[in-house]
Amino acid sequence: MRYNFDVRAGPISVEWFRGATTNIAYNCLDRHVLAGRGDQTCFIWEGNDVGREKTMTYSEALDEVCRLANWLRAAGVKKGDCVAVYMPMLLELPLAMLACARIGAVHSVVFGGFSAESLAQRMEDCKSKVLLTASGVMRGPKSIDLKKIADKACKLSAEAGHTVEHVLVYENDNAVPAADCPFTPGRDRWWQAEVGAQPPTCAPEWVEAEHPLFLLYTSGSTGKPKGVLHTTGGYMVYAATTMRHVFGLQPGDVYWCTADCGWITGHSYLAYGPLLNGTTQVVFEGVPTHPTPARCWEVVAAHKVTQFYTAPTAIRSLMSFGDQWVSQCDTSSLRLLGSVGEPINPEAWRWYNEVVGRGKCPIVDTWWQTETGGHMITPLPGAWPEKPGSATLPFFGVRPVVLDDKGNELQGEAEGILAIAQPWPSTLRTVYGDHERYQSNYFGPFPGYYFTGDGCRRDADGYYWITGRVDDVINVSGHRIGTAEVESALVAHPACAEAAVVGYDHPIKGQGIYAYVTLMGGVEATKELKKELVGSVRSIIGAFAAPDVIHWAPGLPKTRSGKIMRRVLRKIAAKEEDQLGDTSTLADPGVVGTLVELRGK
Ligand code: WT7
């Protein structure tokens, strides 16, 4: 390993396994097939609709990946080129990621819930000329025309001067059959016909350990989303190792992670970690409450799932429907439960433990980030006692520190900012196209450390308790959303003069999105306008970023230098205006009273 983690000593750089070459798709598939495990089930796919199921062995997965890899090569994709992937949770999504990796191409998966604008922005940033997508997707009872959104994104990109040359469309006929799917001859191709015609073998491209593997865009406190870049060797070793130890893998296990491949969890603990370990896993297209809140437990019972990994928001949502949905199913195959994405409140932890796990399953509350690539602070099952709500202790080789706001390391029991003092194998290597931003964002705030953006408390036993983001990022249902992004989507509406967005406690989502909006002079504040403003955010970012509350704000609390005091806005949203703290720097203290009066209007 060679690295510089200190901006004062020159450019930040992290390198692992210098001089080594590998191919991660080979390690995920060929290695198992060559060892005689080709007939083992790789994927058990559960569609959105009950009864739509399929399984795929490691040999079959390898064939499919090779066919798609051949198609990508034929389409002119070369080592190092970026391929955009905008797909629902069909098996073709993880297979597409592996196909890119097989030929040394860099995948950029964009979550299917993102809007055309968001997809376009990401395709332009990483200059992907090839887009892999599907005709549509079912989400519970609703069908979504994914291809129409993809088409709009290509059009927006073209207007911005970037041409998407090839679009490969998977016909997901239960949602949108080919006949109902828009198709641009010349640019678009049907996946099933084209890929099916390719040969099922494809020589892997051996790449250097530091060859880029993927980009994944994530929100920060300012500006547009950052393309987090992960490279091959370190990421591969770390995903495989954490997967094996944190989930206590045993031969014969059936593992299920409910994350979408559009997020980092679906990269490290669905597409890569399980396959690197030769695991059999469930891939779920649907939503946990469709058609009933028993769906997850029915799937667990049907496939004898041994490890189940999900987000606290899903646990809270299922908990709210009552215990009977769990107890009517046989969940006795479960041996371990995992939680990821946001702090888990002790009440949800206990329900997960007692009702789902029948008090018999260790719970691994895994703290990590898109940027860290893999688990950082997490229980190791059976190795040390758990505490509900704590991610417990660092994984091997991870050196977390608690800093005060001047960057001094605090010792023993302490509360402050969580930072990491040395690189780990899957450290993000850069922000795509902007190494400067990488350095200033992650290494600038506290020189010598990687800044996580989270606050935390370390207790007397050395356990870490994540207290949430300390920057202007909110965590809604385990999805990271930059308040600045939501604000600019609101301001894009012609009626909106100014917007300020904060998070507030939400019983299911963890945090909800609370938006203060100042209207243009003469515009009337109506219910319809609220809907339009929410619609503006949906169409610019995606439905999951839609504000839960719009609060009319004739004025915003600002300091004399014009800076919005978000602390005050958070207190008003939480109905805690009696605990505003020091407001002496407010330019106009009267604003607070006006806002309190307008709450709920
Ligand atoms: C942020 C990272 C990690 C994959 C999914 C989210 C929060 C994540 C936990 C946890 C408390 C958590 C943090 C972190 N977070 N896991 N177990 N306990 N908080 O990845 O979108 O990059 O978000 O999610 O605030 O910084 P992400």
XYZ file of C-alpha atoms and ligand atoms in Angstrom:
628
model
C 0.000 0.000 0.000
C 1.223 3.524 -0.812
C -0.676 6.545 0.249
C -0.802 10.148 1.236
C -3.748 10.955 3.466
C -2.578 14.432 4.447
C -3.326 17.385 2.178
C -0.470 19.345 3.760
C 1.991 16.769 2.375
C 0.815 16.992 -1.257
C -1.939 15.478 -3.386
C -4.071 12.823 -1.717
C -3.460 9.391 -3.189
C -4.277 5.848 -2.155
C -2.887 2.785 -3.916
C -3.209 -0.873 -2.991
C -1.637 -3.969 -4.567
C 0.699 -2.081 -6.851
C 1.913 -4.195 -9.771
C -0.901 -6.751 -9.433
C -3.454 -7.446 -12.150
C -6.868 -9.035 -11.807
C -10.425 -9.105 -13.090
C -13.269 -8.881 -10.594
C -15.848 -10.549 -12.884
C -13.473 -13.493 -13.246
C -13.240 -13.726 -9.472
C -17.019 -13.486 -9.109
C -17.860 -16.149 -11.700
C -15.134 -18.086 -13.568
C -13.298 -18.950 -10.364
C -16.342 -20.800 -8.987
C -17.165 -22.453 -12.302
C -13.559 -23.617 -12.762
C -13.620 -25.068 -9.239
C -16.626 -27.227 -10.149
C -19.280 -25.047 -8.485
C -20.905 -23.976 -11.752
C -24.186 -25.721 -10.980
C -24.612 -23.946 -7.693
C -27.439 -21.406 -7.618
C -26.077 -17.921 -7.932
C -29.317 -15.917 -8.007
C -32.858 -16.559 -6.856
C -34.866 -13.775 -8.432
C -38.208 -12.718 -6.939
C -40.192 -10.396 -9.162
C -42.461 -7.604 -8.035
C -45.504 -9.807 -8.686
C -45.884 -12.948 -6.606
C -45.079 -16.009 -8.710
C -42.651 -14.280 -11.062
C -39.452 -16.047 -10.082
C -36.363 -17.462 -11.647
C -33.072 -18.960 -10.602
C -29.692 -18.806 -12.268
C -26.581 -20.906 -11.616
C -23.022 -19.616 -11.565
C -22.398 -21.178 -15.022
C -25.493 -19.534 -16.452
C -24.536 -16.191 -14.933
C -21.088 -16.501 -16.500
C -22.601 -17.213 -19.932
C -24.895 -14.208 -19.668
C -22.113 -11.909 -18.529
C -19.899 -13.070 -21.406
C -22.637 -12.501 -23.981
C -23.281 -8.994 -22.726
C -19.560 -8.270 -22.475
C -19.196 -9.326 -26.123
C -22.053 -7.054 -27.095
C -20.430 -4.129 -25.272
C -17.138 -4.771 -27.066
C -18.979 -4.955 -30.394
C -20.623 -1.618 -29.585
C -17.132 -0.144 -29.329
C -16.781 -0.004 -25.537
C -13.090 -0.119 -24.590
C -11.164 -0.556 -21.368
C -11.662 2.567 -19.258
C -14.832 3.744 -21.066
C -17.815 4.554 -18.913
C -21.151 2.759 -19.399
C -24.344 4.137 -17.859
C -26.797 1.628 -16.404
C -30.385 2.685 -15.636
C -32.191 -0.531 -14.810
C -34.746 -2.032 -12.456
C -33.779 -4.903 -10.148
C -33.762 -7.592 -12.795
C -30.843 -10.021 -12.760
C -29.651 -8.182 -15.857
C -28.633 -5.271 -13.594
C -25.892 -7.022 -11.559
C -25.004 -9.005 -14.709
C -24.510 -5.723 -16.579
C -22.160 -4.473 -13.877
C -20.107 -7.667 -14.143
C -20.088 -7.483 -17.956
C -18.601 -3.986 -17.801
C -15.997 -5.132 -15.300
C -15.142 -8.131 -17.476
C -13.945 -5.887 -20.316
C -12.401 -3.240 -18.050
C -15.202 -0.729 -18.675
C -16.330 1.517 -15.815
C -19.979 1.204 -14.854
C -22.048 4.092 -13.615
C -25.308 2.740 -12.245
C -28.028 5.340 -11.843
C -30.842 4.328 -9.476
C -34.086 3.777 -11.419
C -35.898 6.295 -9.195
C -33.825 9.195 -10.501
C -35.366 11.601 -12.985
C -34.349 12.198 -16.608
C -32.476 15.351 -15.518
C -30.461 13.402 -12.935
C -29.657 10.610 -15.394
C -28.637 13.128 -18.061
C -26.383 15.015 -15.666
C -24.614 11.772 -14.703
C -24.201 10.574 -18.311
C -22.735 13.945 -19.282
C -20.349 14.008 -16.334
C -18.859 10.570 -17.066
C -19.300 10.911 -20.854
C -20.982 7.531 -21.285
C -21.825 6.822 -24.900
C -23.634 3.609 -24.064
C -26.730 3.332 -21.891
C -28.200 0.041 -20.670
C -31.834 0.295 -19.674
C -35.213 -1.473 -19.683
C -38.617 -0.816 -21.175
C -40.230 -0.379 -17.789
C -40.567 -1.583 -14.236
C -43.318 -2.531 -11.805
C -43.146 -0.905 -8.362
C -45.877 -2.535 -6.310
C -49.084 -2.016 -8.277
C -47.656 0.769 -10.486
C -45.881 0.445 -13.796
C -43.171 2.965 -14.646
C -42.049 3.761 -18.203
C -38.324 3.693 -17.589
C -37.442 3.911 -21.272
C -39.421 7.130 -21.696
C -37.387 8.684 -18.899
C -34.177 7.334 -20.448
C -35.168 8.847 -23.812
C -35.775 12.207 -22.229
C -32.368 11.978 -20.532
C -30.659 11.242 -23.886
C -32.426 14.249 -25.383
C -31.357 16.512 -22.517
C -27.773 15.243 -22.839
C -27.809 15.914 -26.585
C -28.944 19.474 -25.912
C -25.989 19.819 -23.541
C -23.645 18.606 -26.296
C -23.235 14.984 -25.218
C -24.378 12.178 -27.532
C -25.472 8.811 -26.198
C -24.719 6.592 -29.202
C -26.136 3.231 -28.162
C -29.092 2.377 -25.967
C -29.623 -1.295 -25.162
C -33.193 -1.916 -24.005
C -34.275 -4.933 -21.981
C -37.899 -5.729 -22.666
C -39.439 -6.111 -19.196
C -42.718 -7.210 -20.668
C -44.758 -7.519 -17.488
C -44.345 -3.772 -16.985
C -44.047 -2.364 -20.517
C -44.137 -4.685 -23.558
C -42.005 -3.801 -26.601
C -45.088 -2.646 -28.505
C -45.665 0.124 -25.932
C -42.025 1.118 -25.578
C -40.611 4.077 -27.530
C -37.732 2.986 -29.772
C -35.263 5.024 -31.810
C -33.958 2.898 -34.725
C -30.231 3.215 -35.243
C -29.564 4.194 -31.649
C -31.680 1.651 -29.756
C -31.320 -2.136 -29.742
C -33.379 -4.853 -28.036
C -31.354 -6.579 -25.333
C -32.840 -10.077 -25.609
C -32.280 -10.360 -29.379
C -28.854 -8.710 -29.531
C -27.265 -10.198 -26.449
C -28.778 -13.618 -27.064
C -26.986 -13.727 -30.420
C -23.546 -13.207 -28.869
C -21.215 -16.113 -28.009
C -21.229 -17.225 -24.325
C -17.486 -16.950 -23.813
C -15.461 -13.794 -23.541
C -11.843 -13.431 -22.453
C -11.611 -11.156 -19.423
C -9.556 -7.994 -19.660
C -6.817 -8.255 -17.020
C -6.558 -4.874 -15.354
C -4.146 -3.227 -12.929
C -5.241 -3.192 -9.293
C -5.897 0.558 -9.479
C -7.931 0.368 -12.700
C -11.279 2.170 -12.210
C -14.143 -0.247 -11.534
C -17.121 2.038 -11.115
C -18.507 5.470 -10.512
C -21.412 6.061 -8.208
C -22.833 9.539 -7.827
C -23.679 10.727 -4.361
C -24.951 13.938 -2.805
C -22.835 16.294 -0.807
C -23.554 19.478 1.062
C -22.881 21.676 -1.951
C -23.009 21.617 -5.725
C -23.974 18.808 -8.025
C -23.605 15.140 -7.051
C -20.064 13.815 -6.938
C -18.925 10.813 -8.986
C -17.295 8.648 -6.323
C -14.636 6.509 -8.006
C -13.711 3.044 -6.760
C -10.900 0.990 -8.254
C -10.552 -2.747 -8.664
C -8.090 -4.545 -6.376
C -8.662 -2.916 -3.006
C -12.406 -2.675 -3.478
C -12.594 -6.352 -4.440
C -10.608 -7.551 -1.449
C -12.520 -5.352 0.969
C -16.005 -6.227 -0.360
C -15.176 -9.942 -0.238
C -13.624 -9.835 3.233
C -16.276 -7.726 4.956
C -18.999 -9.816 3.290
C -17.552 -13.032 4.623
C -16.900 -11.917 8.202
C -19.730 -9.481 8.863
C -22.402 -11.846 7.566
C -20.699 -14.950 8.996
C -21.003 -16.797 5.689
C -21.229 -20.592 5.746
C -21.554 -23.053 2.869
C -25.217 -23.542 1.981
C -26.307 -20.066 3.097
C -29.029 -18.164 1.272
C -28.342 -14.489 1.664
C -30.737 -11.652 0.894
C -29.933 -7.974 0.673
C -32.955 -5.819 -0.182
C -30.923 -2.883 -1.519
C -31.181 -1.689 -5.107
C -28.006 -1.889 -7.214
C -28.472 1.852 -7.753
C -26.878 2.444 -4.339
C -23.537 1.386 -2.886
C -25.093 -1.393 -0.783
C -26.304 -3.035 -3.988
C -22.789 -2.774 -5.408
C -20.749 -4.145 -2.511
C -23.255 -6.516 -0.897
C -25.321 -7.692 -3.847
C -23.381 -7.485 -7.103
C -19.857 -8.097 -5.800
C -19.486 -9.313 -2.191
C -21.816 -12.327 -2.424
C -20.495 -13.473 -5.810
C -16.878 -13.116 -4.777
C -17.730 -15.510 -1.932
C -19.702 -17.908 -4.131
C -22.896 -17.236 -2.172
C -26.454 -18.103 -3.196
C -28.521 -14.949 -2.954
C -32.042 -13.652 -3.392
C -32.535 -10.623 -5.667
C -35.858 -8.847 -5.164
C -37.435 -6.556 -7.733
C -40.373 -5.435 -5.624
C -41.251 -3.444 -2.519
C -41.475 -4.971 0.984
C -45.173 -4.176 1.429
C -46.463 -5.513 -1.888
C -48.870 -7.220 -2.136
C -48.937 -7.413 1.689
C -46.526 -6.584 4.542
C -45.808 -10.340 4.754
C -43.946 -10.346 1.427
C -40.410 -10.329 2.838
C -41.174 -13.090 5.322
C -42.880 -15.196 2.668
C -39.731 -14.909 0.560
C -37.587 -15.793 3.589
C -39.739 -18.875 4.235
C -39.881 -19.956 0.583
C -36.124 -19.850 0.046
C -34.941 -20.554 3.613
C -33.031 -17.300 3.767
C -30.241 -17.387 6.362
C -29.013 -13.756 6.322
C -31.290 -10.778 5.734
C -29.869 -7.289 5.196
C -32.098 -4.212 5.001
C -32.497 -0.567 6.056
C -34.085 0.739 9.284
C -36.759 2.549 7.261
C -38.005 -0.812 5.927
C -37.935 -2.279 9.444
C -39.941 0.642 10.860
C -42.425 0.478 8.032
C -42.989 -3.283 8.441
C -43.130 -2.907 12.219
C -45.974 -0.409 11.853
C -48.212 -3.077 10.286
C -47.959 -5.307 13.353
C -46.289 -8.596 14.316
C -48.827 -10.914 12.721
C -47.347 -10.503 9.236
C -44.095 -11.946 10.478
C -45.475 -14.583 12.814
C -47.704 -16.099 10.140
C -44.543 -17.050 8.202
C -41.819 -19.546 9.030
C -38.734 -17.384 9.480
C -36.819 -20.017 11.447
C -34.155 -20.292 8.711
C -32.852 -16.806 9.616
C -29.493 -16.879 11.375
C -28.353 -13.252 11.097
C -29.964 -9.857 10.492
C -28.273 -6.762 9.120
C -29.089 -3.061 9.129
C -27.630 -0.320 6.950
C -28.097 3.250 5.761
C -29.057 5.259 8.828
C -28.998 4.969 12.590
C -31.430 2.303 13.789
C -33.565 3.458 16.690
C -33.579 1.038 19.653
C -37.321 0.389 19.280
C -36.890 -0.834 15.682
C -33.764 -2.762 16.715
C -35.733 -4.608 19.406
C -38.593 -5.469 17.037
C -36.102 -6.714 14.454
C -34.391 -8.765 17.137
C -37.434 -10.178 18.930
C -40.098 -10.491 16.254
C -38.066 -11.139 13.102
C -35.047 -12.792 14.706
C -36.980 -14.528 17.530
C -34.203 -13.335 19.847
C -31.801 -15.784 18.203
C -30.090 -13.788 15.444
C -27.137 -11.466 15.867
C -27.889 -8.030 14.381
C -25.098 -6.368 12.435
C -25.664 -2.605 12.355
C -23.169 -1.684 9.642
C -21.950 1.906 9.398
C -20.291 2.855 6.121
C -20.721 5.133 3.103
C -20.666 5.233 -0.683
C -17.162 6.617 -0.301
C -15.899 3.848 1.986
C -16.971 1.085 -0.423
C -17.503 -1.400 2.407
C -18.385 -1.792 6.099
C -16.293 0.367 8.417
C -17.844 0.167 11.871
C -19.846 -2.978 12.431
C -20.446 -5.829 14.810
C -18.781 -9.132 13.978
C -21.490 -11.677 14.762
C -20.823 -13.509 17.976
C -17.454 -11.865 18.464
C -18.498 -9.028 20.718
C -21.688 -7.962 22.488
C -24.140 -5.762 20.616
C -25.785 -2.615 21.919
C -29.063 -1.610 20.244
C -28.419 1.537 18.189
C -24.628 1.286 18.135
C -22.630 0.179 15.091
C -20.181 -1.084 17.767
C -16.496 -1.321 16.755
C -14.318 -0.854 13.665
C -13.650 -3.629 11.153
C -10.060 -4.932 10.893
C -7.623 -2.232 9.867
C -10.080 0.659 10.153
C -8.920 3.502 12.410
C -11.830 5.763 13.345
C -11.170 8.847 15.441
C -13.451 11.319 17.176
C -12.408 14.919 16.537
C -13.411 18.171 18.147
C -14.351 20.989 15.771
C -10.742 22.160 15.630
C -9.593 18.744 14.473
C -8.050 17.544 17.743
C -8.353 13.822 18.400
C -10.442 13.150 21.486
C -9.560 10.197 23.689
C -11.780 7.739 25.538
C -15.431 8.605 26.004
C -16.124 11.470 23.630
C -18.594 13.106 21.306
C -17.583 14.894 18.119
C -16.910 14.400 14.449
C -16.178 10.978 13.017
C -13.053 10.832 10.879
C -10.790 8.031 9.674
C -7.065 8.216 10.288
C -5.665 5.860 7.648
C -6.750 4.416 4.295
C -8.562 1.102 3.987
C -8.549 -0.949 0.762
C -11.819 0.427 -0.664
C -11.187 4.104 0.061
C -12.661 6.206 -2.736
C -9.760 7.199 -4.974
C -11.105 10.445 -6.382
C -14.186 12.401 -7.354
C -14.452 11.723 -11.061
C -12.980 14.579 -13.055
C -12.383 16.733 -9.978
C -9.533 15.610 -7.736
C -9.498 19.082 -6.229
C -13.055 18.644 -4.977
C -12.122 15.203 -3.598
C -9.311 16.716 -1.603
C -11.168 19.748 -0.326
C -14.352 17.870 0.515
C -12.958 14.814 2.275
C -9.457 15.782 3.358
C -9.682 19.577 3.659
C -11.868 20.000 6.756
C -9.446 18.138 9.101
C -5.992 17.779 7.540
C -4.536 14.338 8.090
C -7.922 12.646 8.212
C -10.730 11.456 5.957
C -13.822 13.466 6.990
C -16.982 11.335 7.036
C -19.612 14.055 7.392
C -21.070 12.190 10.390
C -21.129 13.041 14.040
C -20.584 10.319 16.611
C -20.191 9.437 20.243
C -17.743 6.879 21.619
C -18.850 5.353 24.900
C -16.797 4.045 27.810
C -16.537 0.618 26.151
C -15.142 2.176 22.978
C -18.392 1.582 21.059
C -19.337 4.063 18.334
C -22.821 5.603 18.146
C -23.457 7.497 14.920
C -25.461 10.647 15.655
C -26.157 11.660 12.027
C -24.757 14.076 9.479
C -23.010 17.220 10.580
C -23.184 18.762 7.092
C -26.175 19.864 5.016
C -26.969 16.355 3.899
C -30.130 14.603 5.033
C -30.836 10.920 5.148
C -34.314 10.051 3.929
C -35.174 6.344 4.069
C -31.468 5.583 3.914
C -31.053 7.775 0.800
C -28.623 10.611 0.991
C -30.003 13.913 -0.231
C -28.177 17.231 -0.373
C -30.385 20.044 0.904
C -28.758 22.339 -1.688
C -29.958 20.084 -4.510
C -33.550 20.196 -3.278
C -33.316 23.964 -2.859
C -32.130 24.478 -6.409
C -34.913 22.217 -7.712
C -37.450 24.377 -5.837
C -35.961 27.631 -7.037
C -36.226 26.323 -10.618
C -39.990 26.860 -10.259
C -40.862 30.356 -11.507
C -42.986 31.131 -8.416
C -40.160 30.420 -5.981
C -37.840 33.259 -5.026
C -35.853 31.448 -2.366
C -35.867 28.092 -0.608
C -34.203 26.599 2.449
C -34.411 22.881 3.152
C -33.773 21.067 6.422
C -34.391 17.573 7.764
C -36.856 16.706 10.531
C -37.572 13.511 12.471
C -39.906 11.267 10.511
C -41.360 8.127 12.127
C -40.773 5.852 9.104
C -38.262 7.585 6.855
C -35.833 8.499 9.640
C -35.659 12.024 8.295
C -38.220 13.854 6.204
C -37.625 16.805 3.885
C -38.884 20.144 5.212
C -38.767 23.032 2.753
C -39.200 26.704 3.553
C -40.244 28.605 0.445
C -40.284 32.343 -0.180
C -42.542 33.187 -3.111
C -41.999 35.813 -5.795
C -43.812 39.086 -5.100
C -47.529 38.939 -5.941
C -47.699 35.128 -6.137
C -50.505 33.629 -4.076
C -49.630 30.823 -1.636
C -52.066 28.019 -2.498
C -52.325 24.271 -1.938
C -51.994 23.751 -5.714
C -48.754 25.687 -5.729
C -47.398 23.445 -2.965
C -48.149 20.441 -5.199
C -46.430 22.096 -8.132
C -43.329 22.831 -6.085
C -43.148 19.232 -4.893
C -43.631 18.182 -8.532
C -40.710 20.348 -9.544
C -38.401 18.436 -7.175
C -39.774 15.094 -8.376
C -39.060 15.906 -11.981
C -35.656 17.479 -11.400
C -34.203 14.971 -8.897
C -36.607 12.041 -8.509
C -39.679 11.075 -6.519
C -37.700 9.952 -3.468
C -36.468 13.531 -2.959
C -39.967 15.076 -2.886
C -40.386 17.406 0.122
C -42.761 16.148 2.827
C -43.579 19.650 4.020
C -43.653 23.021 2.274
C -43.669 25.880 4.782
C -44.452 29.336 3.375
C -41.760 31.776 4.439
C -42.203 35.467 3.653
C -38.683 35.813 5.037
C -35.907 33.474 6.161
C -33.803 33.797 9.305
C -30.498 35.223 8.106
C -27.421 36.628 9.725
C -26.440 40.185 8.908
C -24.049 38.811 6.304
C -26.986 37.033 4.623
C -26.271 33.470 5.680
C -29.386 31.392 6.368
C -29.442 30.089 9.955
C -30.496 26.510 9.334
C -30.272 25.699 13.027
C -33.216 28.053 13.588
C -35.147 26.485 10.709
C -34.551 22.983 12.078
C -35.884 24.065 15.488
C -39.031 25.605 13.982
C -39.631 22.462 11.890
C -39.259 20.351 15.050
C -41.676 22.657 16.960
C -38.860 23.452 19.355
C -38.767 27.203 18.878
C -38.483 27.548 22.652
C -34.948 26.122 22.304
C -33.579 28.393 19.591
C -30.359 29.195 21.410
C -28.447 32.342 20.569
C -30.315 34.366 17.933
C -28.527 37.657 18.530
C -26.841 37.469 15.131
C -30.197 37.366 13.311
C -30.653 40.363 11.016
C -34.397 40.392 11.668
C -35.456 38.485 14.808
C -39.143 39.063 13.904
C -38.846 36.431 11.167
C -39.002 33.637 13.750
C -42.456 34.622 15.031
C -43.836 34.942 11.501
C -42.553 31.490 10.580
C -44.002 29.891 13.714
C -47.366 31.453 12.880
C -47.288 30.106 9.333
C -46.435 26.538 10.375
C -49.014 24.092 9.045
C -50.637 26.742 6.820
C -24.435 7.850 5.292
C -23.866 7.250 4.044
C -23.768 2.701 3.760
C -24.549 2.344 2.599
C -25.855 3.046 2.452
C -25.812 4.529 2.620
C -25.526 7.035 7.183
C -25.083 4.565 6.907
C -25.369 3.835 8.938
C -25.504 3.136 10.179
C -25.896 5.201 11.203
C -25.543 5.233 8.934
C -24.385 7.923 7.614
C -23.450 7.880 6.421
N -25.371 5.654 7.654
N -25.093 3.467 7.675
N -25.379 1.804 10.277
N -25.777 3.873 11.287
N -25.804 5.923 10.068
O -24.712 5.072 1.945
O -25.787 7.003 0.790
O -23.297 6.908 1.111
O -24.852 7.332 3.040
O -25.511 7.051 5.757
O -24.861 9.208 7.835
O -22.605 9.004 6.327
P -24.644 6.608 1.645
